[in-house]
């Protein structure tokens, strides 16, 4: 079955960077886009960006532009999200979430299904 | 950015009752690009509805979605014990955004 397995929890100091991985299985990785969404404590879900796993094209939320980089390794069926210049407000659970097939639904017009299990990133001095 | 406002914040109901959740958008959501998710504590969100009214694979038919433009509704016809959770709406007609959630709790 389709599965997205994320890397483990991270603790980072302010100003550092974090890179979270999302390993996909059970489907053809390059036929879909992967989105990243975060959920800070007590806050609503927040979309960060996506990558077309086939051609590597990306699109980022304006809020995170310049701080977030989403990449993929097709040989490992894995997507990555790197967030730099971390601050305490970046403490959150970070999720990867798959979009529908790119040939059916454009990556920037998509719902998310399934989601990874989430990765807690804590930013603290 | 389209802002989604969900109401009520909390819904206290008993198993077997009907739940009606609202999601209002600050501007029209094009082509009914609206989804609903269920989230339980410590778990990732699960897709219930996309395209405002299409049920995702494996979702029971007691879940239904409706609406267009700026007003959308998720209805759970008869609450089962496993339905008590937080529900989020999401629009994907422009840069994706989510509502703040509605918690459905046991009365």
Coordinates of N, CA and C in Angstrom, one line a residue:
Chain A
X1 N 0.8 -1.2 0.0 CA 0.0 0.0 0.0 C 0.9 1.3 0.0
X2 N 0.3 2.4 -0.3 CA 1.0 3.6 -0.4 C 1.4 4.0 1.0
X3 N 2.7 4.4 1.2 CA 3.2 4.7 2.5 C 4.2 5.9 2.4
X4 N 4.1 6.8 3.3 CA 5.1 7.9 3.4 C 5.7 7.8 4.8
X5 N 7.0 7.5 4.9 CA 7.7 7.4 6.2 C 8.7 8.5 6.3
X6 N 8.5 9.3 7.4 CA 9.4 10.5 7.6 C 10.5 10.2 8.6
X7 N 11.5 11.0 8.6 CA 12.6 10.9 9.5 C 12.2 11.3 10.9
X8 N 13.1 11.0 11.8 CA 12.7 11.2 13.2 C 12.8 12.6 13.7
X9 N 12.4 12.8 15.0 CA 12.3 14.1 15.6 C 13.7 14.8 15.7
X10 N 13.7 16.1 15.6 CA 14.9 16.9 15.6 C 14.8 18.0 16.6
X11 N 15.9 18.3 17.2 CA 16.0 19.5 18.1 C 17.2 20.4 17.6
X12 N 16.8 21.6 17.3 CA 17.8 22.5 16.7 C 17.8 23.8 17.5
X13 N 19.0 24.5 17.3 CA 19.2 25.8 18.0 C 18.7 26.9 17.0
X14 N 18.3 28.0 17.5 CA 17.9 29.1 16.6 C 19.1 29.5 15.7
X15 N 18.7 29.7 14.4 CA 19.7 30.1 13.4 C 20.2 28.9 12.6
X16 N 19.9 27.7 13.1 CA 20.4 26.4 12.4 C 19.4 26.1 11.3
X17 N 19.7 25.0 10.6 CA 18.8 24.5 9.6 C 18.4 23.0 9.9
X18 N 17.3 22.6 9.4 CA 16.9 21.2 9.6 C 16.5 20.7 8.2
X19 N 16.7 19.4 8.0 CA 16.3 18.7 6.8 C 15.6 17.5 7.2
X20 N 14.3 17.4 6.7 CA 13.4 16.3 7.0 C 13.2 15.5 5.7
X21 N 13.3 14.2 5.9 CA 13.1 13.3 4.7 C 11.7 12.6 4.8
X22 N 11.3 12.2 3.6 CA 10.0 11.5 3.4 C 10.2 10.4 2.4
X23 N 10.2 9.2 2.8 CA 10.5 8.1 1.9 C 9.1 7.5 1.5
X24 N 8.9 7.4 0.2 CA 7.7 6.9 -0.4 C 7.8 5.5 -0.8
X25 N 6.7 4.7 -0.7 CA 6.7 3.4 -1.2 C 5.3 3.0 -1.6
X26 N 5.2 2.0 -2.5 CA 3.8 1.5 -2.9 C 3.3 2.2 -4.1
X27 N 4.0 3.1 -4.7 CA 3.6 3.8 -6.0 C 4.8 4.3 -6.8
X28 N 4.5 4.8 -8.0 CA 5.6 5.3 -8.8 C 5.9 6.7 -8.4
X29 N 7.0 6.9 -7.7 CA 7.3 8.2 -7.0 C 7.3 9.3 -8.0
X30 N 7.8 9.1 -9.2 CA 7.9 10.3 -10.2 C 6.6 10.7 -10.8
X31 N 5.6 10.0 -10.6 CA 4.3 10.3 -11.2 C 3.4 11.3 -10.3
X32 N 4.0 11.7 -9.2 CA 3.2 12.5 -8.3 C 4.0 13.7 -7.8
X33 N 3.4 14.7 -7.3 CA 4.0 15.8 -6.5 C 3.9 15.4 -5.0
X34 N 4.9 16.0 -4.3 CA 4.9 15.9 -2.8 C 4.8 17.3 -2.2
X35 N 3.9 17.5 -1.3 CA 3.7 18.7 -0.6 C 4.3 18.6 0.8
X36 N 4.6 19.7 1.4 CA 5.0 19.8 2.8 C 4.1 20.8 3.5
X37 N 3.6 20.4 4.7 CA 2.7 21.1 5.5 C 3.2 21.0 6.9
X38 N 3.0 22.1 7.6 CA 3.4 22.1 9.0 C 2.3 22.5 10.0
X39 N 2.4 22.0 11.2 CA 1.4 22.3 12.2 C 2.1 22.7 13.5
X40 N 2.1 24.0 13.8 CA 2.7 24.5 15.1 C 1.7 24.3 16.2
X41 N 2.2 24.2 17.4 CA 1.2 23.9 18.6 C 0.1 25.0 18.6
X42 N -1.1 24.5 18.6 CA -2.3 25.3 18.7 C -2.6 26.1 17.5
X43 N -1.8 25.9 16.4 CA -2.1 26.7 15.2 C -2.7 25.8 14.1
X44 N -3.2 26.4 13.1 CA -3.8 25.7 11.9 C -2.7 25.1 11.1
X45 N -3.0 24.2 10.3 CA -2.1 23.6 9.3 C -1.7 24.7 8.3
X46 N -0.4 24.6 7.9 CA 0.2 25.6 7.1 C 1.0 25.0 5.9
X47 N 0.6 25.3 4.7 CA 1.2 24.8 3.5 C 2.5 25.5 3.3
X48 N 3.6 24.7 3.0 CA 4.9 25.3 2.8 C 5.4 25.2 1.3
X49 N 5.0 24.2 0.6 CA 5.5 24.1 -0.8 C 5.4 22.7 -1.3
X50 N 5.7 22.6 -2.6 CA 5.6 21.2 -3.2 C 6.7 21.1 -4.2
X51 N 7.0 19.8 -4.6 CA 7.9 19.4 -5.6 C 7.3 18.4 -6.5
X52 N 7.4 18.6 -7.8 CA 7.1 17.7 -8.8 C 8.2 16.6 -8.8
X53 N 7.9 15.4 -8.3 CA 8.9 14.4 -8.1 C 9.4 13.9 -9.5
X54 N 8.7 14.2 -10.6 CA 9.1 13.7 -11.9 C 10.2 14.6 -12.4
X55 N 9.9 16.0 -12.5 CA 10.9 16.9 -13.1 C 11.6 17.8 -12.1
X56 N 11.3 17.7 -10.9 CA 12.0 18.5 -9.9 C 11.5 19.9 -9.7
X57 N 10.5 20.3 -10.5 CA 10.0 21.7 -10.3 C 9.4 21.9 -8.9
X58 N 9.6 23.1 -8.4 CA 9.1 23.4 -7.1 C 8.3 24.7 -7.0
X59 N 7.5 24.8 -6.0 CA 6.8 26.0 -5.7 C 6.7 26.1 -4.2
X60 N 6.9 27.4 -3.8 CA 7.0 27.6 -2.3 C 6.0 28.6 -1.9
X61 N 5.5 28.5 -0.7 CA 4.6 29.5 -0.1 C 5.5 30.8 0.0
X62 N 4.8 31.9 -0.2 CA 5.5 33.2 -0.1 C 6.1 33.4 1.3
X63 N 5.4 32.8 2.3 CA 5.8 33.0 3.7 C 7.2 32.4 3.9
X64 N 7.5 31.3 3.2 CA 8.7 30.5 3.5 C 9.8 30.7 2.3
X65 N 9.4 31.5 1.3 CA 10.3 31.7 0.2 C 11.6 32.2 0.7
X66 N 12.7 31.6 0.2 CA 14.1 32.0 0.7 C 14.6 31.3 1.9
X67 N 13.7 30.6 2.6 CA 14.1 29.8 3.8 C 13.9 28.3 3.6
X68 N 13.0 28.0 2.7 CA 12.7 26.5 2.5 C 13.2 26.0 1.1
X69 N 13.7 24.8 1.1 CA 14.2 24.2 -0.1 C 13.6 22.7 -0.1
X70 N 12.9 22.4 -1.1 CA 12.3 21.0 -1.2 C 13.1 20.4 -2.4
X71 N 13.6 19.2 -2.2 CA 14.3 18.4 -3.2 C 13.8 17.0 -3.2
X72 N 14.3 16.2 -4.1 CA 14.0 14.8 -4.1 C 15.1 14.0 -4.7
X73 N 15.1 12.7 -4.3 CA 16.1 11.7 -4.8 C 15.3 10.6 -5.5
X74 N 15.2 10.6 -6.8 CA 14.3 9.7 -7.4 C 14.8 8.2 -7.2
X75 N 16.1 8.0 -7.1 CA 16.6 6.7 -6.9 C 16.2 6.1 -5.6
X76 N 16.0 7.0 -4.6 CA 15.6 6.5 -3.3 C 14.1 6.8 -3.0
X77 N 13.4 7.3 -4.0 CA 11.9 7.6 -3.8 C 11.7 8.4 -2.5
X78 N 12.5 9.4 -2.4 CA 12.5 10.2 -1.1 C 12.5 11.7 -1.5
X79 N 11.6 12.4 -0.8 CA 11.6 13.8 -0.8 C 12.2 14.4 0.4
X80 N 12.7 15.6 0.3 CA 13.3 16.3 1.4 C 12.8 17.7 1.6
X81 N 12.7 18.2 2.8 CA 12.4 19.6 3.0 C 13.4 20.2 4.0
X82 N 14.1 21.2 3.6 CA 15.1 21.9 4.4 C 14.6 23.3 4.7
X83 N 14.6 23.6 6.0 CA 14.2 24.9 6.5 C 15.4 25.5 7.2
X84 N 15.8 26.7 6.8 CA 17.0 27.4 7.3 C 16.6 28.5 8.3
X85 N 17.6 29.1 8.9 CA 17.4 30.3 9.8 C 16.3 30.0 10.8
X86 N 16.4 28.9 11.4 CA 15.3 28.5 12.3 C 15.1 29.4 13.5
X87 N 13.8 29.6 13.9 CA 13.5 30.4 15.0 C 12.5 29.7 15.9
X88 N 12.2 30.1 17.1 CA 11.4 29.4 18.0 C 10.0 29.1 17.4
X89 N 9.5 30.1 16.6 CA 8.2 29.9 15.9 C 8.1 28.8 14.9
X90 N 9.3 28.3 14.5 CA 9.3 27.1 13.6 C 9.1 25.8 14.3
X91 N 9.0 25.8 15.6 CA 8.7 24.6 16.3 C 7.3 24.1 15.9
X92 N 7.3 22.9 15.3 CA 6.1 22.4 14.7 C 6.3 20.9 14.3
X93 N 5.2 20.3 14.0 CA 5.2 19.0 13.3 C 5.2 19.2 11.8
X94 N 6.1 18.7 11.1 CA 6.2 18.8 9.7 C 5.8 17.5 9.0
X95 N 4.9 17.7 8.0 CA 4.3 16.6 7.3 C 4.6 16.6 5.8
X96 N 4.9 15.5 5.2 CA 4.9 15.4 3.8 C 3.5 14.8 3.4
X97 N 3.0 15.2 2.3 CA 1.7 14.7 1.8 C 1.7 14.6 0.3
X98 N 1.2 13.5 -0.2 CA 1.2 13.3 -1.6 C 0.0 13.9 -2.3
X99 N 0.2 14.4 -3.5 CA -0.9 15.0 -4.3 C -1.4 13.8 -5.2
X100 N -2.5 14.1 -5.9 CA -3.0 13.1 -6.9 C -2.0 13.0 -8.1
X101 N -2.1 12.0 -9.0 CA -1.2 11.9 -10.1 C -1.1 13.2 -10.9
X102 N 0.1 13.6 -11.3 CA 0.3 14.9 -11.9 C -0.4 15.0 -13.3
X103 N -0.6 13.8 -13.9 CA -1.3 13.9 -15.2 C -2.8 14.1 -15.1
X104 N -3.3 13.9 -13.9 CA -4.7 14.0 -13.6 C -5.0 15.4 -13.0
X105 N -4.2 15.8 -12.1 CA -4.5 17.0 -11.3 C -3.2 17.8 -11.2
X106 N -3.2 19.1 -11.6 CA -2.0 19.9 -11.5 C -1.5 20.0 -10.0
X107 N -0.2 20.0 -9.8 CA 0.3 19.9 -8.4 C -0.2 21.1 -7.6
X108 N -0.4 22.3 -8.2 CA -0.9 23.4 -7.4 C -2.4 23.5 -7.4
X109 N -3.1 22.5 -7.7 CA -4.5 22.4 -7.6 C -4.9 21.1 -7.0
X110 N -4.2 20.7 -5.9 CA -4.4 19.4 -5.4 C -4.7 19.3 -3.9
X111 N -5.5 18.2 -3.6 CA -5.7 17.8 -2.2 C -4.5 16.9 -1.8
X112 N -4.5 16.5 -0.5 CA -3.3 15.7 -0.1 C -3.8 14.4 0.5
X113 N -3.2 13.3 -0.1 CA -3.6 12.0 0.4 C -2.6 11.0 -0.2
X114 N -1.9 10.2 0.6 CA -1.9 10.2 2.1 C -0.9 11.2 2.6
X115 N -0.7 11.2 3.9 CA 0.2 12.0 4.6 C 1.3 11.1 5.3
X116 N 2.5 11.7 5.5 CA 3.4 11.0 6.3 C 3.0 11.1 7.8
X117 N 3.8 10.4 8.7 CA 3.4 10.3 10.1 C 3.7 11.6 10.8
X118 N 4.5 12.5 10.2 CA 4.9 13.7 10.8 C 6.3 13.6 11.5
X119 N 7.0 14.8 11.5 CA 8.3 14.9 12.2 C 8.3 16.1 13.1
X120 N 8.5 15.9 14.3 CA 8.5 17.1 15.3 C 9.9 17.7 15.2
X121 N 9.9 19.0 14.9 CA 11.1 19.8 14.9 C 10.9 20.8 16.1
X122 N 11.8 20.8 17.0 CA 11.8 21.7 18.1 C 13.0 22.6 18.0
X123 N 12.7 23.9 18.1 CA 13.8 24.9 18.0 C 13.9 25.6 19.3
X124 N 15.0 25.4 20.0 CA 15.2 25.9 21.3 C 16.7 26.1 21.6
X125 N 17.0 27.2 22.3 CA 18.3 27.5 22.7 C 18.7 26.7 23.9
Chain B
X1 N -4.3 35.8 -0.2 CA -4.5 34.4 0.3 C -5.9 34.3 0.8
X2 N -6.5 33.1 0.5 CA -7.9 32.8 0.9 C -7.8 32.4 2.4
X3 N -8.6 33.0 3.2 CA -8.7 32.7 4.6 C -10.0 31.8 4.8
X4 N -9.8 30.7 5.5 CA -10.9 29.8 5.8 C -11.3 29.9 7.2
X5 N -12.6 30.1 7.5 CA -13.1 30.2 8.9 C -14.1 29.1 9.1
X6 N -13.8 28.2 10.1 CA -14.6 27.1 10.4 C -15.5 27.4 11.6
X7 N -16.7 26.9 11.6 CA -17.6 27.0 12.8 C -18.4 25.8 12.9
X8 N -18.8 25.4 14.2 CA -18.3 26.1 15.4 C -16.9 25.6 15.7
X9 N -16.3 26.2 16.7 CA -15.0 25.8 17.2 C -15.0 24.4 17.8
X10 N -16.1 24.1 18.5 CA -16.3 22.8 19.2 C -17.7 22.4 19.0
X11 N -18.0 21.1 18.7 CA -19.3 20.6 18.6 C -19.4 19.4 19.6
X12 N -20.3 19.5 20.5 CA -20.5 18.5 21.5 C -21.8 17.7 21.2
X13 N -21.6 16.4 20.8 CA -22.7 15.6 20.4 C -22.5 14.2 20.9
X14 N -23.6 13.4 20.8 CA -23.6 12.0 21.3 C -23.5 11.1 20.1
X15 N -23.0 9.9 20.3 CA -22.9 8.9 19.2 C -24.4 8.7 18.6
X16 N -24.4 8.6 17.3 CA -25.7 8.5 16.6 C -26.3 9.8 16.2
X17 N -25.8 10.9 16.7 CA -26.4 12.2 16.3 C -25.7 12.7 15.0
X18 N -26.3 13.7 14.4 CA -25.9 14.2 13.1 C -24.9 15.4 13.4
X19 N -23.8 15.5 12.7 CA -22.9 16.6 12.9 C -22.9 17.4 11.6
X20 N -23.0 18.8 11.8 CA -22.9 19.7 10.6 C -21.8 20.7 10.9
X21 N -20.7 20.7 10.1 CA -19.6 21.5 10.2 C -19.5 22.5 9.1
X22 N -19.2 23.7 9.4 CA -19.2 24.8 8.3 C -17.8 25.3 8.1
X23 N -17.5 25.7 6.8 CA -16.3 26.3 6.4 C -16.6 27.4 5.5
X24 N -16.2 28.6 5.9 CA -16.5 29.8 5.0 C -15.2 30.4 4.5
X25 N -15.1 30.7 3.3 CA -13.9 31.3 2.6 C -14.1 32.8 2.5
X26 N -12.9 33.5 2.6 CA -12.9 34.9 2.5 C -13.1 35.4 1.1
X27 N -13.0 34.5 0.1 CA -13.3 34.8 -1.3 C -13.7 33.5 -2.0
X28 N -14.3 33.6 -3.1 CA -14.8 32.4 -3.8 C -13.7 31.4 -4.0
X29 N -14.0 30.1 -3.7 CA -13.0 29.0 -4.0 C -13.3 28.5 -5.4
X30 N -12.4 28.6 -6.3 CA -12.6 28.3 -7.7 C -12.9 26.8 -7.9
X31 N -13.8 26.5 -8.8 CA -14.1 25.1 -9.1 C -14.3 24.2 -8.0
X32 N -14.8 24.7 -6.8 CA -15.1 23.9 -5.7 C -13.8 23.1 -5.2
X33 N -12.7 23.7 -5.3 CA -11.4 23.1 -4.9 C -11.3 23.1 -3.4
X34 N -12.2 22.3 -2.7 CA -12.2 22.3 -1.3 C -12.2 20.9 -0.8
X35 N -11.3 20.6 0.2 CA -11.2 19.3 0.8 C -11.5 19.3 2.3
X36 N -11.8 18.2 2.9 CA -12.0 18.0 4.3 C -11.1 16.9 4.8
X37 N -10.5 17.1 6.0 CA -9.7 16.1 6.6 C -10.1 15.9 8.1
X38 N -9.8 14.7 8.5 CA -10.0 14.3 9.9 C -8.7 14.1 10.6
X39 N -8.5 14.6 11.8 CA -7.3 14.4 12.5 C -7.5 14.0 13.9
X40 N -6.9 12.9 14.3 CA -7.0 12.4 15.7 C -5.7 12.7 16.4
X41 N -5.7 12.8 17.8 CA -4.5 13.2 18.5 C -3.3 12.3 18.2
X42 N -2.2 12.9 17.9 CA -1.0 12.2 17.6 C -0.9 11.6 16.2
X43 N -1.9 11.8 15.4 CA -2.0 11.3 14.0 C -1.9 12.4 13.0
X44 N -1.6 11.9 11.8 CA -1.6 12.9 10.6 C -3.1 13.0 10.2
X45 N -3.3 14.1 9.5 CA -4.7 14.3 8.9 C -5.0 13.2 7.9
X46 N -6.3 12.9 7.8 CA -6.7 11.9 6.8 C -7.7 12.5 5.9
X47 N -7.6 12.3 4.6 CA -8.5 12.9 3.6 C -9.8 12.3 3.7
X48 N -10.9 13.1 3.8 CA -12.3 12.6 3.8 C -13.0 12.9 2.5
X49 N -12.9 14.2 2.1 CA -13.6 14.7 1.0 C -12.7 15.6 0.1
X50 N -12.8 15.5 -1.2 CA -12.2 16.5 -2.1 C -13.2 16.9 -3.1
X51 N -12.8 18.0 -3.8 CA -13.8 18.6 -4.8 C -15.1 18.9 -4.2
X52 N -15.1 19.3 -2.9 CA -16.2 19.7 -2.1 C -17.2 18.6 -1.8
X53 N -17.3 17.6 -2.6 CA -18.3 16.6 -2.4 C -18.0 15.2 -2.7
X54 N -16.8 14.9 -3.2 CA -16.3 13.6 -3.5 C -15.7 12.9 -2.4
X55 N -16.2 11.7 -2.0 CA -15.5 11.0 -0.9 C -14.3 10.3 -1.3
X56 N -13.3 10.4 -0.5 CA -12.0 9.7 -0.7 C -12.2 8.2 -0.6
X57 N -11.2 7.5 -1.2 CA -11.3 6.0 -1.1 C -11.4 5.5 0.3
X58 N -12.4 4.6 0.6 CA -12.5 4.0 1.9 C -13.2 4.8 2.9
X59 N -13.7 6.0 2.6 CA -14.4 6.8 3.5 C -15.9 6.4 3.6
X60 N -16.4 6.1 4.8 CA -17.8 5.7 4.9 C -18.8 6.7 4.3
X61 N -20.0 6.2 3.9 CA -20.9 7.1 3.2 C -21.7 8.0 4.2
X62 N -21.4 7.8 5.5 CA -22.0 8.7 6.5 C -21.4 10.1 6.4
X63 N -20.2 10.2 5.8 CA -19.5 11.5 5.6 C -20.0 12.0 4.2
X64 N -20.4 13.3 4.2 CA -20.8 13.9 2.9 C -20.4 15.4 3.0
X65 N -20.0 15.9 1.8 CA -19.6 17.3 1.7 C -20.5 18.0 0.7
X66 N -20.7 19.3 0.9 CA -21.5 20.1 0.0 C -21.1 21.5 0.0
X67 N -21.6 22.3 -0.9 CA -21.3 23.7 -1.0 C -20.6 24.1 -2.2
X68 N -20.5 25.5 -2.4 CA -19.7 26.1 -3.5 C -19.5 27.5 -3.2
X69 N -18.6 28.1 -4.0 CA -18.4 29.6 -3.8 C -17.6 29.8 -2.5
X70 N -18.3 30.4 -1.5 CA -17.6 30.7 -0.2 C -18.1 29.9 0.9
X71 N -19.1 29.1 0.7 CA -19.7 28.3 1.9 C -19.8 26.8 1.6
X72 N -19.2 26.1 2.5 CA -19.0 24.6 2.4 C -19.4 24.0 3.7
X73 N -19.9 22.7 3.6 CA -20.4 22.0 4.8 C -19.9 20.6 4.7
X74 N -19.5 20.1 5.9 CA -19.2 18.6 6.0 C -20.3 18.1 7.0
X75 N -21.0 17.1 6.6 CA -22.0 16.4 7.4 C -21.6 15.0 7.7
X76 N -21.8 14.7 9.0 CA -21.6 13.3 9.4 C -23.0 12.8 9.8
X77 N -23.6 11.9 9.1 CA -25.0 11.7 9.3 C -25.3 11.0 10.7
X78 N -24.5 10.1 11.1 CA -24.7 9.4 12.4 C -23.3 9.2 13.0
X79 N -23.0 9.9 14.0 CA -21.7 9.8 14.6 C -21.4 8.4 15.2
X80 N -20.3 7.9 14.8 CA -19.8 6.7 15.4 C -18.7 7.1 16.4
X81 N -18.4 6.2 17.3 CA -17.4 6.5 18.4 C -16.0 7.0 17.8
X82 N -15.6 6.4 16.6 CA -14.3 6.7 16.0 C -14.4 8.1 15.3
X83 N -15.5 8.7 15.2 CA -15.6 10.0 14.4 C -15.3 11.2 15.3
X84 N -15.1 11.0 16.6 CA -14.8 12.1 17.5 C -13.3 12.5 17.3
X85 N -13.1 13.7 16.7 CA -11.8 14.1 16.2 C -11.9 15.6 15.9
X86 N -10.8 16.1 15.3 CA -10.8 17.5 14.8 C -10.9 17.4 13.3
X87 N -11.7 18.3 12.7 CA -11.9 18.3 11.2 C -11.4 19.7 10.7
X88 N -10.7 19.6 9.6 CA -10.1 20.7 8.9 C -10.7 20.8 7.5
X89 N -11.0 22.0 7.0 CA -11.2 22.2 5.6 C -9.9 22.8 5.0
X90 N -9.8 22.6 3.7 CA -8.6 23.1 3.0 C -9.1 23.5 1.6
X91 N -8.6 24.7 1.1 CA -8.9 25.1 -0.2 C -7.6 25.0 -1.0
X92 N -7.7 24.6 -2.3 CA -6.6 24.4 -3.1 C -6.8 25.0 -4.5
X93 N -7.7 26.1 -4.5 CA -7.9 26.8 -5.8 C -6.8 27.8 -6.0
X94 N -6.2 28.3 -4.9 CA -5.0 29.1 -5.0 C -4.0 28.6 -4.0
X95 N -3.0 29.4 -3.7 CA -2.1 28.9 -2.7 C -2.8 28.2 -1.5
X96 N -2.5 26.9 -1.3 CA -3.4 26.1 -0.3 C -3.4 26.8 1.0
X97 N -4.6 26.7 1.7 CA -4.8 27.2 3.0 C -5.8 26.3 3.7
X98 N -5.7 26.3 5.1 CA -6.6 25.5 5.9 C -7.4 26.3 6.9
X99 N -8.5 25.8 7.3 CA -9.3 26.4 8.3 C -8.6 26.1 9.7
X100 N -9.2 26.7 10.7 CA -8.6 26.5 12.1 C -9.0 25.2 12.8
X101 N -10.0 24.6 12.2 CA -10.5 23.3 12.7 C -11.7 23.4 13.5
X102 N -12.5 22.3 13.5 CA -13.7 22.1 14.4 C -13.4 20.8 15.1
X103 N -13.5 20.9 16.5 CA -13.4 19.7 17.3 C -14.8 19.1 17.5
X104 N -14.9 17.8 17.2 CA -16.2 17.1 17.5 C -15.9 16.3 18.7
X105 N -16.6 16.6 19.8 CA -16.3 15.9 21.1 C -17.6 15.2 21.6
X106 N -17.3 14.2 22.4 CA -18.5 13.4 23.0 C -19.2 14.3 24.1
X107 N -20.5 14.4 23.9 CA -21.3 15.1 24.9 C -21.5 14.3 26.2

